[in-house]
Tab-separated table of C-alpha atoms in Angstrom:
chain	number	residue	atom	x	y	z
A	1	MET	CA	125.298	5.784	74.565
A	2	THR	CA	128.707	4.907	75.865
A	3	LEU	CA	131.378	7.339	76.774
A	4	LYS	CA	133.392	6.334	73.719
A	5	SER	CA	130.470	7.037	71.426
A	6	ARG	CA	129.876	10.483	72.909
A	7	ILE	CA	133.567	11.355	72.573
A	8	ALA	CA	133.473	10.255	68.857
A	9	LEU	CA	130.416	12.404	68.100
A	10	ALA	CA	131.926	15.439	69.761
A	11	ILE	CA	135.126	15.043	67.695
A	12	ALA	CA	133.125	14.607	64.427
A	13	ALA	CA	130.961	17.660	65.202
A	14	THR	CA	134.076	19.696	65.909
A	15	MET	CA	135.578	18.691	62.585
A	16	LEU	CA	132.431	19.329	60.470
A	17	TRP	CA	131.557	22.693	62.017
A	18	PRO	CA	133.941	24.796	59.825
A	19	LEU	CA	132.627	23.067	56.680
A	20	ALA	CA	129.016	23.804	57.657
A	21	ALA	CA	129.831	27.425	58.427
A	22	SER	CA	131.655	27.788	55.140
A	23	ALA	CA	128.712	26.313	53.188
A	24	ALA	CA	126.333	28.782	54.859
A	25	ASP	CA	128.462	31.719	53.635
A	26	TYR	CA	128.725	30.451	50.019
A	27	ASP	CA	127.395	32.786	47.268
A	28	PRO	CA	126.471	31.321	43.867
A	29	PRO	CA	128.656	32.584	40.969
A	30	ILE	CA	127.258	35.418	38.790
A	31	VAL	CA	127.004	34.377	35.127
A	32	ILE	CA	127.175	37.254	32.591
A	33	ASP	CA	126.025	36.489	29.042
A	34	GLU	CA	128.447	37.842	26.456
A	35	ALA	CA	126.954	40.414	24.022
A	36	PRO	CA	126.658	39.215	20.444
A	37	GLU	CA	129.522	40.173	18.186
A	38	TYR	CA	128.766	43.452	16.250
A	39	VAL	CA	128.537	42.917	12.532
A	40	PRO	CA	128.399	46.127	10.471
A	41	VAL	CA	125.757	46.389	7.813
A	42	GLU	CA	127.243	46.787	4.346
A	43	VAL	CA	124.912	49.450	2.969
A	44	GLY	CA	126.837	49.780	-0.289
A	45	SER	CA	127.351	46.083	-0.927
A	46	GLY	CA	126.762	45.251	-4.587
A	47	TRP	CA	126.421	48.889	-5.713
A	48	TYR	CA	128.915	50.867	-7.829
A	49	LEU	CA	129.308	54.175	-9.504
A	50	ARG	CA	130.735	54.744	-13.012
A	51	GLY	CA	131.697	57.417	-15.458
A	52	ASP	CA	132.602	57.145	-19.125
A	53	VAL	CA	134.015	59.141	-22.038
A	54	GLY	CA	133.296	58.026	-25.610
A	55	TYR	CA	134.709	58.807	-29.043
A	56	SER	CA	132.497	58.137	-32.094
A	57	ILE	CA	134.324	56.353	-34.914
A	58	ASN	CA	131.843	57.412	-37.576
A	59	LYS	CA	129.934	60.717	-37.895
A	60	PRO	CA	126.581	60.539	-36.056
A	61	TYR	CA	125.116	63.227	-38.300
A	62	GLU	CA	125.148	62.919	-42.100
A	63	PHE	CA	126.521	66.039	-43.866
A	64	PHE	CA	127.245	66.540	-47.541
A	65	ASP	CA	130.107	68.578	-48.896
A	66	GLY	CA	128.847	72.090	-49.469
A	67	PRO	CA	129.952	74.858	-51.802
A	68	THR	CA	132.651	77.432	-51.144
A	69	GLY	CA	131.872	79.089	-47.864
A	70	PHE	CA	130.364	75.948	-46.271
A	71	ILE	CA	131.781	74.980	-42.855
A	72	SER	CA	130.661	72.064	-40.723
A	73	SER	CA	131.939	70.463	-37.554
A	74	GLN	CA	130.954	67.486	-35.460
A	75	ASN	CA	132.105	66.948	-31.888
A	76	PRO	CA	132.710	63.153	-31.648
A	77	LEU	CA	132.960	63.120	-27.896
A	78	SER	CA	130.276	61.818	-25.566
A	79	GLY	CA	130.112	61.269	-21.788
A	80	SER	CA	127.955	59.551	-19.256
A	81	ILE	CA	127.625	59.043	-15.465
A	82	GLY	CA	125.581	56.482	-13.607
A	83	ALA	CA	125.169	53.849	-11.004
A	84	GLY	CA	124.953	50.039	-11.142
A	85	TYR	CA	124.278	46.963	-9.108
A	86	HIS	CA	125.839	43.467	-9.132
A	87	VAL	CA	122.695	41.329	-9.316
A	88	THR	CA	124.857	38.180	-9.315
A	89	ASP	CA	128.541	37.471	-9.841
A	90	TYR	CA	127.896	37.504	-13.589
A	91	LEU	CA	125.014	39.944	-14.081
A	92	ARG	CA	125.067	43.751	-13.659
A	93	ALA	CA	122.326	46.371	-14.125
A	94	GLU	CA	122.942	50.099	-14.595
A	95	LEU	CA	121.138	53.416	-15.016
A	96	ASN	CA	123.128	56.113	-16.873
A	97	PHE	CA	122.662	59.720	-17.994
A	98	GLY	CA	124.656	60.710	-21.124
A	99	ILE	CA	125.635	63.663	-23.280
A	100	LEU	CA	125.762	62.634	-26.923
A	101	PRO	CA	127.918	64.021	-29.812
A	102	THR	CA	126.890	67.399	-31.274
A	103	SER	CA	127.191	69.039	-34.662
A	104	LYS	CA	126.736	72.396	-36.412
A	105	PHE	CA	127.218	73.882	-39.876
A	106	SER	CA	127.047	77.229	-41.716
A	107	ASN	CA	127.049	78.204	-45.358
A	108	ASP	CA	127.879	81.838	-46.308
A	109	TYR	CA	127.296	83.032	-49.830
A	110	LEU	CA	126.500	86.121	-51.964
A	111	THR	CA	122.843	86.575	-52.898
A	112	VAL	CA	120.487	89.338	-54.160
A	113	CYS	CA	118.301	91.490	-51.889
A	114	GLY	CA	115.338	93.537	-53.040
A	115	GLY	CA	114.359	97.019	-52.073
A	116	THR	CA	113.431	100.482	-53.272
A	117	GLU	CA	115.984	102.510	-55.198
A	118	THR	CA	115.507	106.305	-55.179
A	119	THR	CA	117.559	108.388	-57.671
A	120	THR	CA	117.922	112.161	-56.992
A	121	VAL	CA	119.633	114.668	-59.285
A	122	THR	CA	120.605	118.027	-57.781
A	123	ASP	CA	122.185	121.182	-59.257
A	124	ASP	CA	125.723	121.638	-57.897
A	125	ILE	CA	125.398	125.508	-57.833
A	126	THR	CA	121.962	126.083	-56.499
A	127	GLY	CA	121.504	122.778	-54.655
A	128	SER	CA	117.985	122.480	-56.022
A	129	VAL	CA	116.470	119.136	-57.013
A	130	VAL	CA	116.503	118.679	-60.776
A	131	SER	CA	114.721	115.321	-60.789
A	132	GLN	CA	113.808	112.470	-58.513
A	133	ASN	CA	112.297	109.055	-59.105
A	134	SER	CA	111.872	105.760	-57.198
A	135	ALA	CA	111.701	102.224	-58.470
A	136	ALA	CA	112.152	98.637	-57.232
A	137	GLY	CA	115.729	97.548	-57.308
A	138	THR	CA	118.105	94.894	-56.132
A	139	ARG	CA	121.632	94.790	-54.813
A	140	PRO	CA	124.128	92.092	-53.813
A	141	CYS	CA	124.027	91.160	-50.115
A	142	ALA	CA	125.328	88.469	-47.796
A	143	GLY	CA	123.308	85.291	-47.397
A	144	SER	CA	123.725	82.364	-45.042
A	145	ASP	CA	122.339	78.986	-43.939
A	146	TYR	CA	123.180	77.333	-40.671
A	147	GLY	CA	122.052	74.783	-38.119
A	148	LYS	CA	123.031	72.865	-34.977
A	149	ASN	CA	122.165	69.584	-33.325
A	150	LYS	CA	122.578	68.135	-29.838
A	151	ALA	CA	121.097	65.264	-27.748
A	152	TYR	CA	121.034	63.679	-24.295
A	153	SER	CA	120.122	60.157	-23.112
A	154	LEU	CA	118.842	58.291	-20.102
A	155	MET	CA	119.591	54.556	-20.446
A	156	ALA	CA	118.918	51.386	-18.471
A	157	ASN	CA	121.679	48.900	-19.283
A	158	ALA	CA	122.406	45.254	-18.448
A	159	TYR	CA	125.755	43.470	-18.735
A	160	VAL	CA	126.887	39.886	-18.469
A	161	ASP	CA	130.382	39.395	-17.035
A	162	LEU	CA	132.111	36.375	-18.595
A	163	GLY	CA	134.500	35.533	-15.764
A	164	THR	CA	137.835	37.004	-14.687
A	165	TYR	CA	141.102	36.006	-16.340
A	166	VAL	CA	144.400	37.403	-15.062
A	167	GLY	CA	142.587	40.459	-13.708
A	168	PHE	CA	140.571	41.044	-16.924
A	169	THR	CA	136.773	40.606	-16.910
A	170	PRO	CA	135.245	40.594	-20.447
A	171	TYR	CA	131.538	41.422	-20.759
A	172	ILE	CA	128.741	41.859	-23.282
A	173	GLY	CA	125.601	43.967	-22.904
A	174	GLY	CA	123.113	46.469	-24.125
A	175	GLY	CA	120.617	49.055	-23.071
A	176	LEU	CA	117.236	50.630	-23.736
A	177	GLY	CA	116.163	54.169	-22.876
A	178	VAL	CA	114.987	57.566	-24.024
A	179	ALA	CA	116.889	60.301	-25.835
A	180	TYR	CA	116.098	64.032	-25.807
A	181	SER	CA	117.265	65.683	-29.003
A	182	THR	CA	117.079	69.209	-30.344
A	183	TYR	CA	117.837	70.813	-33.682
A	184	SER	CA	117.534	74.319	-35.175
A	185	ALA	CA	118.250	75.638	-38.643
A	186	ILE	CA	117.879	78.768	-40.738
A	187	ALA	CA	117.809	78.669	-44.486
A	188	GLY	CA	118.099	81.683	-46.774
A	189	GLU	CA	118.936	84.340	-44.250
A	190	ARG	CA	119.889	87.594	-46.023
A	191	ASN	CA	121.745	90.554	-44.556
A	192	CYS	CA	120.345	93.435	-46.561
A	193	GLN	CA	121.815	96.868	-45.762
A	194	ASN	CA	120.411	100.287	-46.676
A	195	GLY	CA	122.986	102.421	-48.535
A	196	THR	CA	123.647	105.639	-50.392
A	197	SER	CA	125.971	106.313	-53.366
A	198	SER	CA	126.735	109.617	-55.227
A	199	SER	CA	128.382	110.639	-58.451
A	200	ASN	CA	129.235	114.111	-59.946
A	201	GLY	CA	129.179	115.208	-63.603
A	202	GLY	CA	127.961	118.031	-65.755
A	203	GLY	CA	127.417	120.340	-62.828
A	204	GLN	CA	125.010	117.948	-61.221
A	205	THR	CA	125.157	115.339	-58.454
A	206	THR	CA	123.301	112.081	-58.747
A	207	THR	CA	122.469	110.343	-55.469
A	208	VAL	CA	121.057	106.832	-55.258
A	209	ASP	CA	119.443	105.708	-52.035
A	210	PHE	CA	118.653	102.045	-51.562
A	211	ASN	CA	116.199	100.981	-48.841
A	212	CYS	CA	115.643	97.298	-48.179
A	213	ASN	CA	112.118	96.082	-48.448
A	214	ALA	CA	110.252	96.361	-45.178
A	215	VAL	CA	108.493	93.044	-45.870
A	216	GLY	CA	109.709	90.252	-43.617
A	217	GLY	CA	111.713	87.281	-44.894
A	218	TYR	CA	115.291	88.467	-44.533
A	219	GLY	CA	115.538	86.258	-41.476
A	220	GLY	CA	115.173	83.241	-43.723
A	221	VAL	CA	113.114	80.115	-43.096
A	222	ARG	CA	113.597	79.080	-39.462
A	223	VAL	CA	112.883	75.556	-38.178
A	224	ALA	CA	113.480	74.073	-34.726
A	225	GLU	CA	112.223	71.044	-32.793
A	226	ARG	CA	112.697	69.291	-29.487
A	227	GLU	CA	111.654	65.688	-29.111
A	228	TYR	CA	111.940	62.510	-27.073
A	229	ASN	CA	112.620	59.182	-28.867
A	230	LEU	CA	113.456	55.579	-28.045
A	231	ALA	CA	117.202	54.868	-27.946
A	232	TYR	CA	119.072	51.556	-27.685
A	233	SER	CA	122.668	50.345	-27.537
A	234	VAL	CA	124.670	47.154	-27.738
A	235	GLY	CA	128.309	46.609	-26.935
A	236	ALA	CA	131.131	44.608	-25.432
A	237	GLY	CA	134.342	45.274	-23.628
A	238	PHE	CA	136.456	44.315	-20.578
A	239	ALA	CA	137.184	45.703	-17.100
A	240	TYR	CA	140.538	45.543	-15.355
A	241	ARG	CA	140.642	45.948	-11.549
A	242	VAL	CA	143.299	48.468	-10.503
A	243	SER	CA	142.529	48.423	-6.802
A	244	GLN	CA	140.160	46.689	-4.350
A	245	ASN	CA	137.234	48.949	-5.335
A	246	ALA	CA	138.185	50.525	-8.689
A	247	SER	CA	138.197	49.107	-12.177
A	248	VAL	CA	139.080	50.604	-15.554
A	249	ASP	CA	136.482	49.847	-18.257
A	250	VAL	CA	137.308	49.823	-21.991
A	251	GLY	CA	134.627	48.901	-24.510
A	252	TYR	CA	132.857	49.281	-27.826
A	253	GLU	CA	129.246	50.454	-28.192
A	254	TYR	CA	126.741	50.947	-31.002
A	255	PHE	CA	124.222	53.652	-30.105
A	256	ALA	CA	121.088	54.476	-32.111
A	257	ILE	CA	118.091	56.792	-31.994
A	258	PRO	CA	116.173	55.638	-35.099
A	259	ASP	CA	113.426	58.303	-35.055
A	260	ALA	CA	115.486	61.301	-34.007
A	261	LYS	CA	115.457	64.257	-36.467
A	262	TYR	CA	118.407	66.537	-37.122
A	263	ALA	CA	119.350	69.453	-39.343
A	264	ALA	CA	121.643	68.644	-42.271
A	265	PHE	CA	122.956	70.294	-45.412
A	266	GLU	CA	122.627	68.850	-48.902
A	267	SER	CA	123.298	70.129	-52.431
A	268	GLY	CA	119.916	71.844	-52.378
A	269	GLY	CA	120.497	73.532	-49.060
A	270	VAL	CA	119.247	72.916	-45.559
A	271	SER	CA	117.252	69.729	-44.966
A	272	ILE	CA	115.849	67.816	-41.987
A	273	LYS	CA	116.923	64.137	-41.871
A	274	LYS	CA	115.913	61.256	-39.590
A	275	GLY	CA	117.908	58.679	-37.674
A	276	ILE	CA	121.046	59.193	-35.532
A	277	ASP	CA	123.462	56.275	-34.971
A	278	TYR	CA	127.127	55.825	-34.448
A	279	HIS	CA	129.884	53.405	-33.297
A	280	GLN	CA	132.083	54.536	-30.466
A	281	VAL	CA	134.958	53.474	-28.234
A	282	LYS	CA	134.400	54.133	-24.532
A	283	VAL	CA	136.834	54.409	-21.591
A	284	GLY	CA	135.505	54.615	-18.079
A	285	LEU	CA	136.023	54.028	-14.368
A	286	ARG	CA	133.892	51.904	-12.053
A	287	TYR	CA	134.007	52.243	-8.292
A	288	ASP	CA	132.479	49.544	-6.076
A	289	LEU	CA	130.786	50.758	-2.821
A	290	TRP	CA	131.803	47.833	-0.663
């Protein structure tokens, strides 16, 4: 190797030495994987709560006009609460508990009660008993008939939403479920009261004591029943969204319990009839659990 070559190698080694030293000290970069973006789980997605108040257009319970003293009333209001689920954009399913319209009636009249009438004649001066005898007798007394009806329901409903137009979503639907109904009635109740009356004349006092018969029956004929029956409904309406989660619901519904019994009043008195049905207008609120 010539002197020039040695000098060239020495210069090259001197120039490359810092690069070699720097390469020896190099640390590889640390790569940190980014954590996946957190996506909250929408537990309430698709579910909603609802509540409704209804007003029956016709009378659910059939009553006839009674005589003087007859009073009847029907509460046309109903109410329900429940929860539903948006199965698709057009199909909804619900489960609702409802309180149905109620009714009651009473008929007060004057009737005749039987008992034992004891007549006692006493001397006004001596106070001794002149005569005494007992016999069956009657006297006017108050009579009454009355009854009351009420019912509850548990319904599974399905609705088809027909699209949304300017914020309004019309729908049609119906339901099937079970109704718990009760009725009670009393016919021919009589309010017999014991009593005493006296009269004076000819130096004697006549006292008449009336004692109602001890035999039962003044409570009248009592009937009552509780039962479960199939119920169904059909209806239509529309919903209007008033906020991101809330909608006002207005609709019509026909509700029927074909086999339910209830107490009624006819020209012949208290009777038990079958079949409860009515048309009603409903207003409610739906709240989506998004």
